[in-house]
Short mmCIF file of C-alpha atoms in Angstrom, two decimals:
data_model
loop_
_atom_site.label_atom_id
_atom_site.label_comp_id
_atom_site.label_asym_id
_atom_site.label_seq_id
_atom_site.Cartn_x
_atom_site.Cartn_y
_atom_site.Cartn_z
CA MET A 1 0.17 -0.09 -0.23
CA ALA A 2 1.11 3.61 -0.70
CA ILE A 3 0.41 6.63 0.49
CA LEU A 4 1.05 10.18 -1.35
CA GLY A 5 1.01 12.70 1.64
CA VAL A 6 2.05 11.56 4.98
CA GLY A 7 0.48 14.17 7.06
CA LEU A 8 -2.81 13.75 9.94
CA ILE A 9 -4.71 11.48 7.98
CA GLY A 10 -2.25 9.29 5.39
CA GLY A 11 -0.38 9.07 8.95
CA SER A 12 -3.40 7.83 10.83
CA LEU A 13 -4.83 5.59 7.97
CA ALA A 14 -1.10 3.55 7.58
CA LEU A 15 -1.23 3.18 11.33
CA ALA A 16 -5.04 1.68 11.51
CA PHE A 17 -4.81 -0.17 8.75
CA LYS A 18 -1.33 -1.90 9.73
CA ARG A 19 -3.09 -2.47 13.20
CA SER A 20 -5.81 -3.88 11.29
CA GLY A 21 -3.76 -6.42 10.04
CA LYS A 22 -5.64 -6.30 6.11
CA VAL A 23 -2.28 -4.74 4.88
CA GLY A 24 0.68 -5.74 4.07
CA ARG A 25 3.80 -2.91 3.91
CA VAL A 26 2.82 0.55 3.36
CA TRP A 27 5.37 2.78 1.45
CA GLY A 28 4.58 6.95 1.83
CA VAL A 29 5.80 9.31 -0.31
CA SER A 30 6.12 13.11 0.75
CA ARG A 31 8.56 15.57 2.05
CA ARG A 32 12.20 14.23 2.57
CA GLU A 33 11.53 15.34 6.48
CA THR A 34 8.28 14.11 7.23
CA ILE A 35 9.56 10.71 5.53
CA GLU A 36 12.25 10.77 8.35
CA LYS A 37 9.90 11.87 11.07
CA ALA A 38 7.38 8.56 9.29
CA LEU A 39 9.96 6.19 9.74
CA ALA A 40 11.03 7.67 12.90
CA LEU A 41 7.57 6.99 14.40
CA GLY A 42 6.70 3.46 12.84
CA VAL A 43 4.14 5.02 10.71
CA ILE A 44 5.27 3.58 7.21
CA ASP A 45 7.76 0.77 6.83
CA GLN A 46 9.47 2.66 3.38
CA GLY A 47 9.65 6.45 2.19
CA PHE A 48 9.81 7.95 -0.70
CA THR A 49 10.44 11.49 -1.77
CA ARG A 50 8.13 12.85 -4.10
CA GLU A 51 10.80 12.67 -6.93
CA LYS A 52 10.70 8.73 -6.83
CA THR A 53 6.84 8.22 -6.45
CA SER A 54 6.59 5.74 -9.38
CA GLU A 55 9.17 3.85 -7.55
CA ALA A 56 7.02 3.53 -4.40
CA LEU A 57 3.47 3.27 -6.73
CA ALA A 58 5.35 0.27 -8.74
CA GLY A 59 4.31 -3.05 -6.23
CA ALA A 60 1.27 -1.25 -4.47
CA ASP A 61 -2.01 -2.82 -4.99
CA LEU A 62 -3.53 0.05 -3.28
CA ALA A 63 -2.82 3.99 -3.04
CA VAL A 64 -4.25 6.66 -1.30
CA LEU A 65 -3.69 10.30 -2.90
CA GLY A 66 -4.12 12.27 0.96
CA ALA A 67 -2.92 15.78 -0.36
CA PRO A 68 -5.73 18.74 -0.37
CA VAL A 69 -8.29 18.68 -3.61
CA GLU A 70 -6.75 20.78 -5.96
CA VAL A 71 -3.45 18.63 -5.36
CA ILE A 72 -5.37 15.60 -5.88
CA ILE A 73 -6.83 16.64 -9.26
CA GLU A 74 -3.62 17.69 -10.71
CA GLN A 75 -1.83 14.00 -9.30
CA LEU A 76 -5.36 12.72 -11.04
CA GLY A 77 -3.45 14.04 -14.53
CA TRP A 78 -0.36 12.37 -14.18
CA ILE A 79 -0.38 9.18 -12.24
CA GLY A 80 -1.95 6.62 -14.28
CA PRO A 81 0.41 4.97 -16.09
CA HIS A 82 2.46 4.85 -12.71
CA LEU A 83 0.29 2.48 -11.10
CA GLN A 84 -0.13 -1.25 -12.15
CA PRO A 85 -2.84 -3.06 -13.63
CA GLY A 86 -5.54 -3.76 -11.43
CA ALA A 87 -4.63 -1.81 -9.05
CA THR A 88 -7.13 0.47 -6.51
CA LEU A 89 -6.61 4.38 -6.41
CA THR A 90 -8.46 6.27 -3.84
CA ASP A 91 -8.32 10.32 -2.15
CA ILE A 92 -9.24 11.47 1.02
CA GLY A 93 -10.62 14.70 -0.33
CA SER A 94 -13.38 17.01 1.22
CA THR A 95 -15.28 17.37 -1.93
CA LYS A 96 -16.08 14.74 -4.45
CA ARG A 97 -17.38 16.05 -7.90
CA ALA A 98 -14.18 17.55 -9.47
CA ILE A 99 -12.19 14.55 -7.98
CA MET A 100 -14.55 12.35 -9.63
CA GLN A 101 -14.81 13.80 -12.69
CA ALA A 102 -10.66 14.17 -13.14
CA ALA A 103 -10.63 10.67 -12.54
CA SER A 104 -12.57 9.23 -14.35
CA ALA A 105 -11.18 11.48 -17.51
CA GLN A 106 -7.77 10.95 -16.67
CA LEU A 107 -7.38 7.44 -15.22
CA PRO A 108 -6.58 4.27 -17.11
CA GLU A 109 -9.33 1.72 -17.41
CA GLU A 110 -7.34 -1.18 -15.48
CA VAL A 111 -7.03 1.23 -12.63
CA HIS A 112 -9.89 1.46 -10.41
CA PHE A 113 -10.77 4.67 -8.47
CA VAL A 114 -12.64 4.77 -5.46
CA GLY A 115 -14.19 8.12 -3.89
CA GLY A 116 -13.02 8.61 -0.38
CA HIS A 117 -14.16 11.38 2.35
CA PRO A 118 -12.80 10.04 6.09
CA MET A 119 -15.18 12.23 8.39
CA ALA A 120 -12.47 12.51 11.17
CA GLY A 121 -9.66 15.13 12.17
CA ALA A 122 -8.03 16.67 14.99
CA GLU A 123 -6.85 20.50 16.50
CA THR A 124 -3.26 19.61 15.52
CA THR A 125 -1.59 18.32 12.14
CA GLY A 126 1.59 16.37 10.74
CA VAL A 127 2.43 13.18 10.82
CA GLU A 128 3.56 13.35 14.16
CA SER A 129 -0.08 13.86 15.54
CA ALA A 130 -1.26 10.54 13.46
CA ASP A 131 -3.82 8.26 15.39
CA PRO A 132 -4.36 4.49 14.93
CA PHE A 133 -7.99 5.18 16.40
CA LEU A 134 -8.85 8.10 14.71
CA PHE A 135 -10.93 6.76 12.55
CA GLN A 136 -13.03 4.74 14.95
CA ASN A 137 -16.93 5.71 14.67
CA ALA A 138 -16.22 8.12 12.22
CA VAL A 139 -17.94 7.92 9.49
CA TYR A 140 -16.08 7.59 5.80
CA VAL A 141 -17.94 8.46 2.77
CA ILE A 142 -17.53 6.11 0.15
CA CYS A 143 -18.48 7.20 -3.82
CA PRO A 144 -17.71 4.35 -5.80
CA GLY A 145 -17.47 6.32 -9.62
CA ARG A 146 -17.51 4.34 -12.66
CA GLU A 147 -19.64 1.10 -12.54
CA ARG A 148 -15.99 -1.09 -13.57
CA ASP A 149 -14.92 0.09 -10.08
CA ARG A 150 -18.06 -0.90 -7.77
CA GLU A 151 -16.36 -4.28 -7.16
CA ALA A 152 -13.14 -2.24 -5.87
CA ALA A 153 -15.16 0.14 -3.84
CA GLU A 154 -16.27 -2.62 -2.09
CA ARG A 155 -13.29 -4.63 -0.97
CA TYR A 156 -12.20 -0.63 0.27
CA SER A 157 -14.95 -0.37 2.54
CA GLY A 158 -14.53 -3.37 3.80
CA LEU A 159 -11.12 -2.50 4.44
CA VAL A 160 -12.28 0.76 5.94
CA SER A 161 -14.75 -0.76 8.06
CA ALA A 162 -12.00 -3.14 9.50
CA ILE A 163 -10.30 0.05 11.11
CA GLY A 164 -13.31 0.74 12.84
CA ALA A 165 -15.31 3.76 10.31
CA ARG A 166 -18.87 3.68 9.18
CA VAL A 167 -19.08 3.20 5.61
CA LEU A 168 -21.72 5.85 4.19
CA VAL A 169 -21.82 4.78 0.27
CA THR A 170 -23.23 8.18 -1.61
CA SER A 171 -23.14 9.73 -4.91
CA PRO A 172 -20.47 12.93 -5.55
CA GLU A 173 -23.66 14.90 -6.12
CA LYS A 174 -25.09 14.24 -2.89
CA HIS A 175 -21.51 14.22 -0.99
CA ASP A 176 -20.88 17.98 -2.07
CA ARG A 177 -24.61 19.06 -1.29
CA ILE A 178 -24.69 17.65 2.24
CA ALA A 179 -21.15 19.03 3.04
CA ALA A 180 -22.19 22.42 2.12
CA THR A 181 -25.14 22.28 3.89
CA ILE A 182 -23.61 20.41 7.50
CA SER A 183 -19.61 21.54 7.32
CA HIS A 184 -18.96 24.19 4.62
CA LEU A 185 -21.63 26.84 5.36
CA PRO A 186 -21.33 26.59 9.09
CA GLN A 187 -17.25 27.75 8.76
CA LEU A 188 -18.65 30.62 6.76
CA VAL A 189 -21.45 31.38 9.27
CA ALA A 190 -18.97 31.35 11.42
CA VAL A 191 -16.43 33.48 9.90
CA GLY A 192 -19.41 36.42 9.22
CA LEU A 193 -20.31 36.17 12.52
CA MET A 194 -17.38 36.76 14.22
CA ASN A 195 -16.46 39.12 12.03
CA LEU A 196 -19.89 41.12 12.58
CA ALA A 197 -18.80 40.73 16.49
CA ALA A 198 -14.85 42.15 15.04
CA SER A 199 -16.49 45.28 13.83
CA ALA A 200 -19.35 45.39 17.19
CA ASN A 201 -16.15 44.87 19.21
CA GLU A 202 -14.00 47.92 17.49
CA GLU A 203 -17.75 50.44 18.46
CA ASP A 204 -17.61 49.19 21.81
CA PRO A 205 -14.53 47.31 23.35
CA ASN A 206 -16.97 45.41 25.86
CA THR A 207 -18.54 43.35 22.90
CA LEU A 208 -16.32 40.64 22.81
CA LYS A 209 -15.42 40.73 26.78
CA LEU A 210 -19.06 39.57 27.14
CA ALA A 211 -18.98 36.77 24.82
CA ALA A 212 -19.33 33.28 26.67
CA GLY A 213 -20.16 30.07 25.75
CA GLY A 214 -23.18 29.96 23.56
CA PHE A 215 -21.09 32.53 21.13
CA ARG A 216 -17.57 30.60 21.80
CA ASP A 217 -19.41 27.08 20.51
CA LEU A 218 -20.84 28.99 17.35
CA THR A 219 -17.56 31.16 16.44
CA ARG A 220 -15.08 27.97 17.57
CA ILE A 221 -14.35 26.98 13.78
CA ALA A 222 -13.44 30.88 12.49
CA SER A 223 -10.17 29.91 13.79
CA SER A 224 -9.76 27.57 10.87
CA PRO A 225 -7.08 28.84 8.66
CA PHE A 226 -8.15 29.55 4.95
CA GLU A 227 -5.19 27.20 3.56
CA MET A 228 -7.94 24.31 5.09
CA TRP A 229 -10.59 25.83 3.18
CA ARG A 230 -9.56 27.12 -0.09
CA ASP A 231 -9.56 24.05 -2.41
CA ILE A 232 -12.87 23.08 -0.33
CA CYS A 233 -14.12 27.02 -1.27
CA GLN A 234 -13.28 26.44 -5.19
CA THR A 235 -14.75 23.56 -6.46
CA ASN A 236 -17.75 23.60 -4.17
CA ALA A 237 -18.41 27.07 -5.11
CA ASP A 238 -22.14 26.43 -6.55
CA GLU A 239 -23.11 24.42 -3.89
CA ILE A 240 -22.17 26.60 -0.91
CA LYS A 241 -23.69 29.72 -2.57
CA ASP A 242 -26.98 27.81 -3.21
CA ARG A 243 -27.23 27.54 0.48
CA ILE A 244 -26.04 30.67 1.73
CA ASP A 245 -29.03 32.04 -0.30
CA SER A 246 -30.88 29.55 1.21
CA LEU A 247 -29.95 30.61 4.82
CA ILE A 248 -30.57 34.37 3.95
CA GLU A 249 -34.19 33.81 2.97
CA LYS A 250 -34.01 31.60 6.57
CA LEU A 251 -32.81 35.08 8.21
CA LYS A 252 -35.23 37.28 6.92
CA LEU A 253 -38.10 35.24 7.86
CA LEU A 254 -36.67 35.24 11.41
CA ARG A 255 -36.18 38.73 10.46
CA GLU A 256 -40.19 39.39 9.99
CA LEU A 257 -40.97 37.23 12.74
CA VAL A 258 -38.76 38.51 15.77
CA GLY A 259 -40.98 40.73 18.05
CA GLY A 260 -43.91 38.14 17.29
CA GLU A 261 -45.31 35.21 18.52
CA GLY A 262 -44.98 33.40 15.77
CA LEU A 263 -41.25 33.16 16.17
CA SER A 264 -41.91 30.22 18.44
CA GLY A 265 -42.91 27.86 15.49
CA GLN A 266 -39.40 28.26 14.20
CA PHE A 267 -37.61 27.71 17.51
CA GLU A 268 -39.68 25.06 18.05
CA ARG A 269 -38.88 23.46 14.74
CA ALA A 270 -35.60 23.94 15.34
CA GLY A 271 -35.34 22.16 18.53
CA ARG A 272 -37.30 18.71 16.86
CA ALA A 273 -34.61 18.91 13.99
CA ARG A 274 -31.78 19.66 16.27
CA GLY A 275 -32.64 16.14 18.21
CA GLN A 276 -32.59 14.37 15.31
CA ILE A 277 -28.65 14.71 15.43
CA GLN A 278 -27.57 11.58 16.78
CA LYS A 279 -24.88 12.82 19.99
CA ASN A 280 -21.61 12.87 19.84
CA VAL A 281 -20.45 11.12 16.85
CA LYS A 282 -17.61 11.43 14.91
CA GLY A 283 -18.90 12.17 11.41
CA PHE A 284 -23.02 11.53 11.28
CA LEU A 285 -23.10 8.15 13.29
CA SER A 286 -22.01 6.13 16.29
CA PRO A 287 -23.39 7.99 19.49
CA VAL A 288 -21.08 8.09 22.81
CA TYR A 289 -23.10 8.12 26.00
CA GLN A 290 -22.06 11.20 28.25
CA ALA A 291 -22.05 11.46 31.65
CA VAL A 292 -21.06 15.16 33.56
CA VAL A 293 -19.17 14.90 36.57
CA THR A 294 -17.93 17.29 39.44
CA ALA A 295 -14.67 16.76 40.52
CA PRO A 296 -12.01 19.10 42.79
CA ASP A 297 -9.04 20.79 41.44
CA GLU A 298 -6.40 17.69 42.70
CA VAL A 299 -3.29 16.49 41.71
CA GLY A 300 -4.50 12.36 40.42
CA VAL A 301 -8.19 12.94 40.45
CA ILE A 302 -8.66 12.09 36.19
CA LEU A 303 -6.41 9.19 37.54
CA ARG A 304 -8.59 8.14 40.47
CA ILE A 305 -12.26 8.35 38.23
CA ALA A 306 -10.43 6.43 35.45
CA GLU A 307 -9.11 3.63 37.74
CA GLY A 308 -12.32 3.54 40.01
CA LEU A 309 -14.23 2.77 36.78
CA ALA A 310 -11.37 0.41 35.13
CA GLU A 311 -11.60 -1.94 38.40
CA GLU A 312 -15.21 -2.37 37.57
CA GLN A 313 -14.80 -3.35 34.05
CA ILE A 314 -16.26 0.20 32.83
CA ASN A 315 -14.36 1.53 29.72
CA ILE A 316 -14.25 5.19 28.67
CA LYS A 317 -14.70 5.99 25.41
CA ASP A 318 -14.24 9.67 25.42
CA ILE A 319 -13.10 12.64 28.28
CA GLU A 320 -13.26 15.70 27.88
CA VAL A 321 -12.61 18.70 30.82
CA LEU A 322 -15.56 21.02 30.60
CA LYS A 323 -14.60 23.72 32.87
CA VAL A 324 -12.14 24.57 35.31
CA ARG A 325 -11.57 26.77 38.62
CA GLU A 326 -8.36 26.98 39.62
CA GLY A 327 -8.48 25.71 43.65
CA GLU A 328 -11.76 25.01 43.17
CA GLY A 329 -12.77 22.08 40.98
CA GLY A 330 -14.25 21.78 37.59
CA THR A 331 -16.59 19.37 35.58
CA ILE A 332 -15.66 16.75 33.43
CA MET A 333 -17.23 14.89 30.38
CA LEU A 334 -16.98 10.97 30.32
CA GLY A 335 -18.40 8.78 27.04
CA PHE A 336 -19.38 5.58 27.14
CA ALA A 337 -20.30 2.99 24.44
CA THR A 338 -24.00 2.15 25.78
CA PRO A 339 -26.73 3.64 28.47
CA ASP A 340 -26.28 0.56 30.78
CA CYS A 341 -22.65 1.26 31.08
CA ARG A 342 -23.39 5.07 31.60
CA LYS A 343 -25.78 4.33 34.14
CA ARG A 344 -23.39 1.80 35.69
CA ALA A 345 -20.38 4.32 35.67
CA LEU A 346 -22.65 6.96 37.55
CA GLU A 347 -23.21 4.35 40.49
CA ILE A 348 -19.98 3.55 40.64
CA LEU A 349 -18.74 7.26 40.51
CA GLY A 350 -21.34 8.29 43.38
CA LYS A 351 -19.93 5.53 45.91
CA LEU A 352 -16.29 7.49 45.01
CA GLY A 353 -17.58 10.66 46.15
CA PHE A 354 -18.12 12.01 42.65
CA PRO A 355 -21.19 13.69 41.59
CA ALA A 356 -22.35 12.98 38.15
CA ARG A 357 -25.45 12.80 36.00
CA SER A 358 -26.28 12.16 32.83
CA ARG A 359 -25.86 14.47 29.81
CA ASP A 360 -28.09 13.88 26.90
#
């Protein structure tokens, strides 16, 4: 298996596939310094600089394009002749139509292409952050493309399932429209709202001082660098603009309803729709059942909680420190695989002296 672009996602795929036992050796293609890091970390078994890509691809049954969308499209223009007949090529691009079109037009018939988009990520980037468990319970979108690629798509779906991801098969068109609604538009809304607040703060410096939990939650992704979004916005511009137009119409309606009781219907509809989103998922699926624990600000408190649960064979699936007041204490979110595990955990935590409650 060869991975072109050994960063966070490419490196995590390498580790996850190796851990699954479903692939043999993994070859990485990247910059020299990245290759050196990947080899030292055991992410790949052999590394190649970009000038030697053809050597890495020569014996690969499977190759992954782990670059930004526009780079993937450029790679599809020349990579075909370097792949062996019958090989499967896939990608991790955040938009799918432009990539699938390029693959269909550029790749030889004897090479199979499977569009892919793992709905997973992390706060940090680079091969140093590669994690074999990054795709656990994450949705991994598969776009089969050409009819002759269907069997290859099924094989790759099985491989993706083996690393703990949840496969969602859809068309490139549906993927890009959904992504525009639930990912791309929210990013631009966060940017717009944050810039609105920044302008207001220039008029009154107390504006951002009063920004609390709700505003921070809504604008968290506004800090994302444009470099991450340039290709996405360029290759999915039509769908994003359509979603912006739809949101403007929704805002116009809300503007008309502000001050009257008619606004309650919009709140109620939003509440019902929000309730349909499965809680605490990576991507779209696989819920984690949360509990919130109140704990003192003491050395070893998280260890005491973890050890207390482990002694009763309760596995913590997710953990997050929510709030801390130095010298006093704070709240910790714990995630469990099932409602029963959460119920037992709440009982155990109570006996250990930690107040805890369900978080639904």
